[in-house]
PDB file of C-alpha atoms in Angstrom:
ATOM      1  CA  MET G  11     141.927 170.013  99.860  1.00 50.00           C
ATOM      2  CA  PRO G  12     138.440 171.577  99.819  1.00 53.00           C
ATOM      3  CA  ILE G  13     135.575 169.655 101.454  1.00 52.00           C
ATOM      4  CA  ARG G  14     133.653 169.268  98.177  1.00 53.00           C
ATOM      5  CA  GLU G  15     136.573 167.469  96.472  1.00 51.00           C
ATOM      6  CA  ARG G  16     136.983 165.059  99.402  1.00 51.00           C
ATOM      7  CA  ALA G  17     133.279 164.206  99.385  1.00 51.00           C
ATOM      8  CA  HIS G  18     133.338 163.322  95.670  1.00 53.00           C
ATOM      9  CA  LYS G  19     136.673 161.516  95.695  1.00 55.00           C
ATOM     10  CA  PRO G  20     135.390 158.227  97.268  1.00 60.00           C
ATOM     11  CA  ALA G  21     132.511 158.148  94.765  1.00 60.00           C
ATOM     12  CA  VAL G  22     134.931 158.557  91.862  1.00 55.00           C
ATOM     13  CA  ILE G  23     137.179 155.833  93.253  1.00 59.00           C
ATOM     14  CA  GLU G  24     134.173 153.503  93.644  1.00 62.00           C
ATOM     15  CA  ILE G  25     133.113 154.135  90.047  1.00 61.00           C
ATOM     16  CA  LEU G  26     136.634 153.414  88.803  1.00 54.00           C
ATOM     17  CA  ARG G  27     136.796 150.261  90.907  1.00 59.00           C
ATOM     18  CA  GLU G  28     133.464 148.994  89.519  1.00 63.00           C
ATOM     19  CA  SER G  29     134.508 149.687  85.931  1.00 58.00           C
ATOM     20  CA  SER G  30     137.845 147.907  86.430  1.00 55.00           C
ATOM     21  CA  VAL G  31     136.061 144.872  87.902  1.00 54.00           C
ATOM     22  CA  LYS G  32     133.743 144.790  84.862  1.00 60.00           C
ATOM     23  CA  THR G  33     136.744 145.066  82.548  1.00 61.00           C
ATOM     24  CA  ILE G  34     138.542 142.214  84.306  1.00 60.00           C
ATOM     25  CA  ARG G  35     135.409 140.062  84.083  1.00 60.00           C
ATOM     26  CA  SER G  36     134.972 140.741  80.374  1.00 61.00           C
ATOM     27  CA  VAL G  37     138.647 139.946  79.727  1.00 54.00           C
ATOM     28  CA  ALA G  38     138.306 136.700  81.703  1.00 52.00           C
ATOM     29  CA  VAL G  39     135.222 135.684  79.724  1.00 60.00           C
ATOM     30  CA  SER G  40     136.971 136.521  76.449  1.00 64.00           C
ATOM     31  CA  LEU G  41     140.040 134.494  77.392  1.00 55.00           C
ATOM     32  CA  THR G  42     137.897 131.543  78.428  1.00 62.00           C
ATOM     33  CA  ALA G  43     136.049 131.634  75.112  1.00 60.00           C
ATOM     34  CA  CYS G  44     139.337 131.896  73.210  1.00 56.00           C
ATOM     35  CA  VAL G  45     140.837 128.926  75.043  1.00 55.00           C
ATOM     36  CA  ALA G  46     137.684 126.881  74.455  1.00 56.00           C
ATOM     37  CA  LEU G  47     137.734 127.632  70.732  1.00 56.00           C
ATOM     38  CA  CYS G  48     141.459 126.982  70.422  1.00 56.00           C
ATOM     39  CA  ALA G  49     140.989 123.573  72.008  1.00 52.00           C
ATOM     40  CA  CYS G  50     138.784 122.489  69.116  1.00 54.00           C
ATOM     41  CA  GLU G  51     140.310 120.043  66.685  1.00 52.00           C
ATOM     42  CA  PRO G  52     141.305 121.763  63.435  1.00 50.00           C
ATOM     43  CA  VAL G  53     139.338 120.850  60.345  1.00 61.00           C
ATOM     44  CA  GLN G  54     141.237 118.704  57.898  1.00 69.00           C
ATOM     45  CA  THR G  55     141.913 120.483  54.616  1.00 77.00           C
ATOM     46  CA  LEU G  56     140.713 119.001  51.378  1.00 79.00           C
ATOM     47  CA  GLN G  57     144.300 118.398  50.217  1.00 82.00           C
ATOM     48  CA  GLU G  58     144.931 116.251  53.325  1.00 85.00           C
ATOM     49  CA  TYR G  59     141.625 114.363  53.141  1.00 86.00           C
ATOM     50  CA  ARG G  60     141.823 110.674  52.271  1.00 88.00           C
ATOM     51  CA  PRO G  61     138.707 108.524  52.302  1.00 89.00           C
ATOM     52  CA  VAL G  62     139.156 105.225  54.121  1.00 89.00           C
ATOM     53  CA  VAL G  63     139.108 102.264  51.747  1.00 91.00           C
ATOM     54  CA  ASP G  64     140.302  98.667  51.944  1.00 89.00           C
ATOM     55  CA  PRO G  65     143.891  98.805  50.611  1.00 88.00           C
ATOM     56  CA  ALA G  66     143.743  95.167  49.490  1.00 89.00           C
ATOM     57  CA  LYS G  67     140.994  96.016  46.991  1.00 88.00           C
ATOM     58  CA  ILE G  68     142.630  98.963  45.208  1.00 90.00           C
ATOM     59  CA  ARG G  69     145.487  99.695  42.870  1.00 92.00           C
ATOM     60  CA  PRO G  70     147.484 102.488  44.561  1.00 92.00           C
ATOM     61  CA  ALA G  71     148.426 104.404  41.397  1.00 94.00           C
ATOM     62  CA  LYS G  72     144.846 104.438  40.070  1.00 95.00           C
ATOM     63  CA  PHE G  73     143.498 105.320  43.518  1.00 93.00           C
ATOM     64  CA  GLU G  74     145.815 108.338  43.812  1.00 94.00           C
ATOM     65  CA  ALA G  75     144.894 109.556  40.313  1.00 95.00           C
ATOM     66  CA  ASP G  76     141.165 109.161  41.025  1.00 95.00           C
ATOM     67  CA  LEU G  77     141.566 110.876  44.408  1.00 94.00           C
ATOM     68  CA  GLU G  78     143.299 113.894  42.841  1.00 95.00           C
ATOM     69  CA  HIS G  79     140.616 114.189  40.173  1.00 95.00           C
ATOM     70  CA  CYS G  80     137.826 113.966  42.779  1.00 94.00           C
ATOM     71  CA  ARG G  81     139.568 116.566  44.935  1.00 93.00           C
ATOM     72  CA  SER G  82     139.727 118.974  41.987  1.00 93.00           C
ATOM     73  CA  ILE G  83     135.989 118.489  41.385  1.00 92.00           C
ATOM     74  CA  ALA G  84     135.293 119.146  45.080  1.00 91.00           C
ATOM     75  CA  LEU G  85     137.403 122.320  45.050  1.00 90.00           C
ATOM     76  CA  LYS G  86     135.495 123.602  42.016  1.00 91.00           C
ATOM     77  CA  VAL G  87     132.126 122.818  43.634  1.00 88.00           C
ATOM     78  CA  GLU G  88     133.215 124.513  46.877  1.00 85.00           C
ATOM     79  CA  ALA G  89     134.349 127.666  45.043  1.00 87.00           C
ATOM     80  CA  GLU G  90     131.077 127.872  43.104  1.00 87.00           C
ATOM     81  CA  TYR G  91     129.053 127.351  46.282  1.00 83.00           C
ATOM     82  CA  LYS G  92     130.943 130.076  48.172  1.00 83.00           C
ATOM     83  CA  GLN G  93     130.483 132.504  45.294  1.00 86.00           C
ATOM     84  CA  ARG G  94     126.736 131.777  45.097  1.00 85.00           C
ATOM     85  CA  GLN G  95     126.393 131.991  48.888  1.00 81.00           C
ATOM     86  CA  GLU G  96     128.135 135.384  49.009  1.00 84.00           C
ATOM     87  CA  LYS G  97     125.892 136.768  46.251  1.00 85.00           C
ATOM     88  CA  GLU G  98     122.730 135.508  47.984  1.00 83.00           C
ATOM     89  CA  MET G  99     123.870 136.899  51.318  1.00 81.00           C
ATOM     90  CA  GLN G 100     124.433 140.344  49.811  1.00 83.00           C
ATOM     91  CA  GLN G 101     120.966 140.279  48.260  1.00 81.00           C
ATOM     92  CA  GLN G 102     119.365 139.191  51.538  1.00 81.00           C
ATOM     93  CA  LEU G 103     121.248 141.883  53.440  1.00 80.00           C
ATOM     94  CA  VAL G 104     120.044 144.646  51.109  1.00 82.00           C
ATOM     95  CA  ALA G 105     116.472 143.322  51.235  1.00 82.00           C
ATOM     96  CA  GLY G 106     116.600 143.108  55.041  1.00 81.00           C
ATOM     97  CA  ILE G 107     117.898 146.664  55.382  1.00 81.00           C
ATOM     98  CA  LEU G 108     115.250 148.056  53.016  1.00 81.00           C
ATOM     99  CA  LEU G 109     112.382 146.139  54.610  1.00 81.00           C
ATOM    100  CA  GLY G 110     113.537 147.052  58.116  1.00 80.00           C
ATOM    101  CA  ALA G 111     113.848 150.721  57.146  1.00 80.00           C
ATOM    102  CA  LEU G 112     110.321 150.706  55.682  1.00 81.00           C
ATOM    103  CA  VAL G 113     108.864 149.093  58.802  1.00 82.00           C
ATOM    104  CA  GLY G 114     110.786 151.563  60.968  1.00 79.00           C
ATOM    105  CA  ALA G 115     109.502 154.500  58.908  1.00 80.00           C
ATOM    106  CA  ALA G 116     105.919 153.288  59.254  1.00 82.00           C
ATOM    107  CA  ALA G 117     106.275 152.655  62.991  1.00 80.00           C
ATOM    108  CA  GLY G 118     107.966 155.999  63.613  1.00 76.00           C
ATOM    109  CA  ASN G 119     105.496 158.013  61.575  1.00 78.00           C
ATOM    110  CA  HIS G 120     104.124 161.002  63.545  1.00 76.00           C
ATOM    111  CA  THR G 121     106.369 160.313  66.560  1.00 78.00           C
ATOM    112  CA  GLY G 122     109.094 162.852  65.986  1.00 77.00           C
ATOM    113  CA  TYR G 123     111.646 160.021  66.143  1.00 76.00           C
ATOM    114  CA  GLN G 124     111.125 158.624  62.660  1.00 75.00           C
ATOM    115  CA  GLY G 125     114.855 158.746  61.846  1.00 79.00           C
ATOM    116  CA  ASP G 126     115.633 156.656  64.925  1.00 79.00           C
ATOM    117  CA  TYR G 127     112.924 154.151  64.022  1.00 76.00           C
ATOM    118  CA  ILE G 128     114.247 153.891  60.464  1.00 79.00           C
ATOM    119  CA  ALA G 129     117.799 153.275  61.697  1.00 81.00           C
ATOM    120  CA  ALA G 130     116.653 150.677  64.232  1.00 79.00           C
ATOM    121  CA  GLY G 131     114.491 148.945  61.623  1.00 79.00           C
ATOM    122  CA  ALA G 132     117.337 148.861  59.101  1.00 78.00           C
ATOM    123  CA  ALA G 133     119.742 147.458  61.696  1.00 79.00           C
ATOM    124  CA  THR G 134     117.229 144.803  62.755  1.00 80.00           C
ATOM    125  CA  GLY G 135     116.589 143.867  59.124  1.00 77.00           C
ATOM    126  CA  ALA G 136     120.322 143.552  58.472  1.00 75.00           C
ATOM    127  CA  ILE G 137     120.790 141.305  61.504  1.00 78.00           C
ATOM    128  CA  ALA G 138     117.830 139.127  60.495  1.00 75.00           C
ATOM    129  CA  ALA G 139     119.154 138.800  56.947  1.00 72.00           C
ATOM    130  CA  ALA G 140     122.652 137.929  58.147  1.00 68.00           C
ATOM    131  CA  GLY G 141     121.237 135.145  60.323  1.00 65.00           C
ATOM    132  CA  SER G 142     119.281 133.535  57.531  1.00 64.00           C
ATOM    133  CA  GLY G 143     120.896 131.007  55.260  1.00 61.00           C
ATOM    134  CA  ASP G 144     120.698 127.518  53.830  1.00 57.00           C
ATOM    135  CA  TYR G 145     122.354 125.255  56.372  1.00 52.00           C
ATOM    136  CA  SER G 146     120.738 122.065  55.059  1.00 52.00           C
ATOM    137  CA  ASP G 147     122.993 121.813  51.997  1.00 55.00           C
ATOM    138  CA  ASP G 148     125.372 118.833  52.086  1.00 53.00           C
ATOM    139  CA  LEU G 149     128.289 121.110  51.242  1.00 57.00           C
ATOM    140  CA  VAL G 150     127.585 123.208  54.337  1.00 57.00           C
ATOM    141  CA  THR G 151     127.046 120.185  56.585  1.00 56.00           C
ATOM    142  CA  TYR G 152     129.882 117.916  55.435  1.00 62.00           C
ATOM    143  CA  GLY G 153     132.064 120.148  53.309  1.00 75.00           C
ATOM    144  CA  PRO G 154     133.735 119.229  50.056  1.00 83.00           C
ATOM    145  CA  ARG G 155     134.925 115.908  51.546  1.00 86.00           C
ATOM    146  CA  ARG G 156     131.426 114.582  50.915  1.00 87.00           C
ATOM    147  CA  VAL G 157     131.857 115.417  47.228  1.00 88.00           C
ATOM    148  CA  VAL G 158     135.176 113.512  47.198  1.00 90.00           C
ATOM    149  CA  ASP G 159     133.533 110.473  48.806  1.00 90.00           C
ATOM    150  CA  ARG G 160     130.658 110.443  46.327  1.00 90.00           C
ATOM    151  CA  CYS G 161     133.051 110.837  43.425  1.00 92.00           C
ATOM    152  CA  MET G 162     135.244 107.972  44.665  1.00 93.00           C
ATOM    153  CA  THR G 163     132.169 105.782  45.231  1.00 92.00           C
ATOM    154  CA  ASP G 164     131.026 106.466  41.667  1.00 93.00           C
ATOM    155  CA  ARG G 165     134.460 105.297  40.490  1.00 93.00           C
ATOM    156  CA  GLY G 166     133.952 101.932  42.180  1.00 92.00           C
ATOM    157  CA  TYR G 167     135.646 102.423  45.563  1.00 92.00           C
ATOM    158  CA  LYS G 168     133.839 101.328  48.693  1.00 91.00           C
ATOM    159  CA  ILE G 169     134.233 104.047  51.337  1.00 89.00           C
ATOM    160  CA  LEU G 170     134.431 102.418  54.765  1.00 88.00           C
ATOM    161  CA  THR G 171     133.539 105.488  56.880  1.00 80.00           C
ATOM    162  CA  ASP G 172     130.533 107.785  56.988  1.00 74.00           C
ATOM    163  CA  PRO G 173     130.533 110.017  53.900  1.00 62.00           C
ATOM    164  CA  GLY G 174     132.621 113.133  54.424  1.00 57.00           C
ATOM    165  CA  ARG G 175     133.915 112.051  57.840  1.00 59.00           C
ATOM    166  CA  ALA G 176     137.040 109.994  57.202  1.00 55.00           C
TER     167      ALA G 176
END
Protein backbone atom coordinates (compact mmCIF):
# COMPACT_ATOMS: atom_id res chain seq x y z
CA MET A 1 0.00 0.00 0.00
CA PRO A 2 1.52 3.37 -0.97
CA ILE A 3 2.39 5.83 1.82
CA ARG A 4 -0.10 8.45 0.61
CA GLU A 5 -3.06 6.04 0.91
CA ARG A 6 -2.06 5.02 4.45
CA ALA A 7 -1.78 8.65 5.55
CA HIS A 8 -5.30 9.45 4.31
CA LYS A 9 -6.94 6.24 5.49
CA PRO A 10 -7.17 7.20 9.23
CA ALA A 11 -8.68 10.57 8.27
CA VAL A 12 -11.31 8.87 6.13
CA ILE A 13 -12.11 6.42 8.92
CA GLU A 14 -12.44 9.30 11.40
CA ILE A 15 -14.82 11.14 9.07
CA LEU A 16 -16.94 8.01 8.65
CA ARG A 17 -16.96 7.44 12.40
CA GLU A 18 -18.10 11.03 13.08
CA SER A 19 -20.87 10.81 10.48
CA SER A 20 -22.10 7.49 11.89
CA VAL A 21 -22.18 8.95 15.41
CA LYS A 22 -24.24 11.90 14.11
CA THR A 23 -26.58 9.50 12.33
CA ILE A 24 -27.05 7.41 15.47
CA ARG A 25 -27.77 10.55 17.50
CA SER A 26 -30.34 11.81 15.00
CA VAL A 27 -32.04 8.39 14.94
CA ALA A 28 -32.11 8.34 18.75
CA VAL A 29 -33.66 11.82 18.88
CA SER A 30 -36.23 10.84 16.25
CA LEU A 31 -37.18 7.68 18.13
CA THR A 32 -37.49 9.59 21.39
CA ALA A 33 -39.78 12.14 19.75
CA CYS A 34 -41.85 9.37 18.17
CA VAL A 35 -42.27 7.55 21.48
CA ALA A 36 -43.22 10.80 23.22
CA LEU A 37 -45.86 11.58 20.61
CA CYS A 38 -47.22 8.04 20.60
CA ALA A 39 -47.67 8.21 24.36
CA CYS A 40 -50.17 11.03 23.97
CA GLU A 41 -53.79 10.15 24.57
CA PRO A 42 -55.71 9.89 21.29
CA VAL A 43 -58.33 12.52 20.63
CA GLN A 44 -61.88 11.28 20.93
CA THR A 45 -63.73 11.33 17.62
CA LEU A 46 -66.93 13.26 17.28
CA GLN A 47 -68.93 10.05 16.79
CA GLU A 48 -67.68 8.77 20.17
CA TYR A 49 -68.19 12.07 22.01
CA ARG A 50 -70.93 12.15 24.63
CA PRO A 51 -71.44 15.22 26.79
CA VAL A 52 -71.83 14.44 30.48
CA VAL A 53 -75.36 15.09 31.71
CA ASP A 54 -77.39 13.95 34.72
CA PRO A 55 -79.13 10.76 33.51
CA ALA A 56 -81.98 11.23 35.99
CA LYS A 57 -83.01 14.46 34.24
CA ILE A 58 -83.20 13.21 30.64
CA ARG A 59 -85.29 10.95 28.48
CA PRO A 60 -82.80 8.56 26.82
CA ALA A 61 -84.54 8.32 23.43
CA LYS A 62 -84.88 12.11 23.08
CA PHE A 63 -81.31 12.62 24.31
CA GLU A 64 -79.91 10.24 21.68
CA ALA A 65 -81.92 11.90 18.90
CA ASP A 66 -80.80 15.38 20.00
CA LEU A 67 -77.19 14.18 20.32
CA GLU A 68 -77.19 12.79 16.76
CA HIS A 69 -78.66 16.00 15.38
CA CYS A 70 -76.09 18.13 17.25
CA ARG A 71 -73.28 15.89 16.02
CA SER A 72 -74.41 16.36 12.42
CA ILE A 73 -74.41 20.14 12.90
CA ALA A 74 -70.90 19.97 14.39
CA LEU A 75 -69.63 17.85 11.48
CA LYS A 76 -71.03 20.37 8.99
CA VAL A 77 -69.45 23.30 10.87
CA GLU A 78 -66.11 21.47 11.05
CA ALA A 79 -66.13 20.72 7.30
CA GLU A 80 -66.94 24.34 6.45
CA TYR A 81 -64.22 25.60 8.79
CA LYS A 82 -61.58 23.27 7.30
CA GLN A 83 -62.52 24.33 3.78
CA ARG A 84 -62.32 28.03 4.68
CA GLN A 85 -59.04 27.50 6.55
CA GLU A 86 -57.46 25.71 3.58
CA LYS A 87 -58.51 28.49 1.19
CA GLU A 88 -57.14 31.20 3.50
CA MET A 89 -53.89 29.30 3.98
CA GLN A 90 -53.37 29.03 0.23
CA GLN A 91 -53.97 32.75 -0.17
CA GLN A 92 -51.56 33.59 2.65
CA LEU A 93 -48.93 31.27 1.20
CA VAL A 94 -49.10 32.91 -2.24
CA ALA A 95 -48.99 36.39 -0.68
CA GLY A 96 -46.02 35.41 1.51
CA ILE A 97 -44.08 33.99 -1.44
CA LEU A 98 -44.73 37.08 -3.58
CA LEU A 99 -43.88 39.55 -0.82
CA GLY A 100 -40.76 37.61 0.15
CA ALA A 101 -39.63 37.45 -3.48
CA LEU A 102 -40.12 41.22 -3.87
CA VAL A 103 -38.15 41.96 -0.70
CA GLY A 104 -35.44 39.54 -1.83
CA ALA A 105 -35.27 41.20 -5.26
CA ALA A 106 -34.92 44.64 -3.68
CA ALA A 107 -32.28 43.45 -1.20
CA GLY A 108 -30.31 41.60 -3.86
CA ASN A 109 -30.38 44.42 -6.37
CA HIS A 110 -26.88 45.25 -7.70
CA THR A 111 -25.24 42.39 -5.75
CA GLY A 112 -24.89 39.82 -8.48
CA TYR A 113 -26.81 37.35 -6.29
CA GLN A 114 -30.30 38.68 -6.91
CA GLY A 115 -31.66 35.23 -7.84
CA ASP A 116 -30.43 33.82 -4.53
CA TYR A 117 -31.98 36.71 -2.62
CA ILE A 118 -35.29 36.24 -4.43
CA ALA A 119 -35.33 32.51 -3.63
CA ALA A 120 -34.44 33.11 0.02
CA GLY A 121 -37.07 35.84 0.32
CA ALA A 122 -39.75 33.65 -1.25
CA ALA A 123 -38.87 30.74 1.05
CA THR A 124 -38.94 33.00 4.11
CA GLY A 125 -42.28 34.47 3.04
CA ALA A 126 -43.74 30.99 2.56
CA ILE A 127 -42.57 29.89 6.01
CA ALA A 128 -43.97 33.05 7.62
CA ALA A 129 -47.32 32.58 5.87
CA ALA A 130 -47.51 28.91 6.87
CA GLY A 131 -46.96 29.86 10.52
CA SER A 132 -49.71 32.43 10.60
CA GLY A 133 -53.26 31.42 11.35
CA ASP A 134 -56.28 32.01 13.54
CA TYR A 135 -55.76 29.87 16.62
CA SER A 136 -58.23 31.81 18.77
CA ASP A 137 -61.32 30.31 17.12
CA ASP A 138 -63.34 28.04 19.42
CA LEU A 139 -63.39 25.34 16.75
CA VAL A 140 -59.59 25.28 16.70
CA THR A 141 -59.28 25.36 20.50
CA TYR A 142 -62.02 22.91 21.49
CA GLY A 143 -62.99 21.22 18.26
CA PRO A 144 -66.48 20.35 17.12
CA ARG A 145 -67.30 18.92 20.58
CA ARG A 146 -67.82 22.50 21.73
CA VAL A 147 -70.47 22.90 19.03
CA VAL A 148 -72.19 19.72 20.26
CA ASP A 149 -72.19 21.01 23.84
CA ARG A 150 -73.65 24.38 22.86
CA CYS A 151 -76.29 22.70 20.73
CA MET A 152 -77.27 20.34 23.56
CA THR A 153 -77.37 23.25 26.03
CA ASP A 154 -79.68 25.16 23.69
CA ARG A 155 -81.97 22.11 23.68
CA GLY A 156 -82.31 22.29 27.46
CA TYR A 157 -79.62 19.86 28.66
CA LYS A 158 -77.29 20.93 31.44
CA ILE A 159 -73.75 19.89 30.51
CA LEU A 160 -71.87 18.95 33.68
CA THR A 161 -68.30 19.28 32.32
CA ASP A 162 -66.36 22.13 30.76
CA PRO A 163 -67.68 22.79 27.25
CA GLY A 164 -65.98 20.57 24.69
CA ARG A 165 -64.04 18.56 27.27
CA ALA A 166 -66.31 15.70 28.33
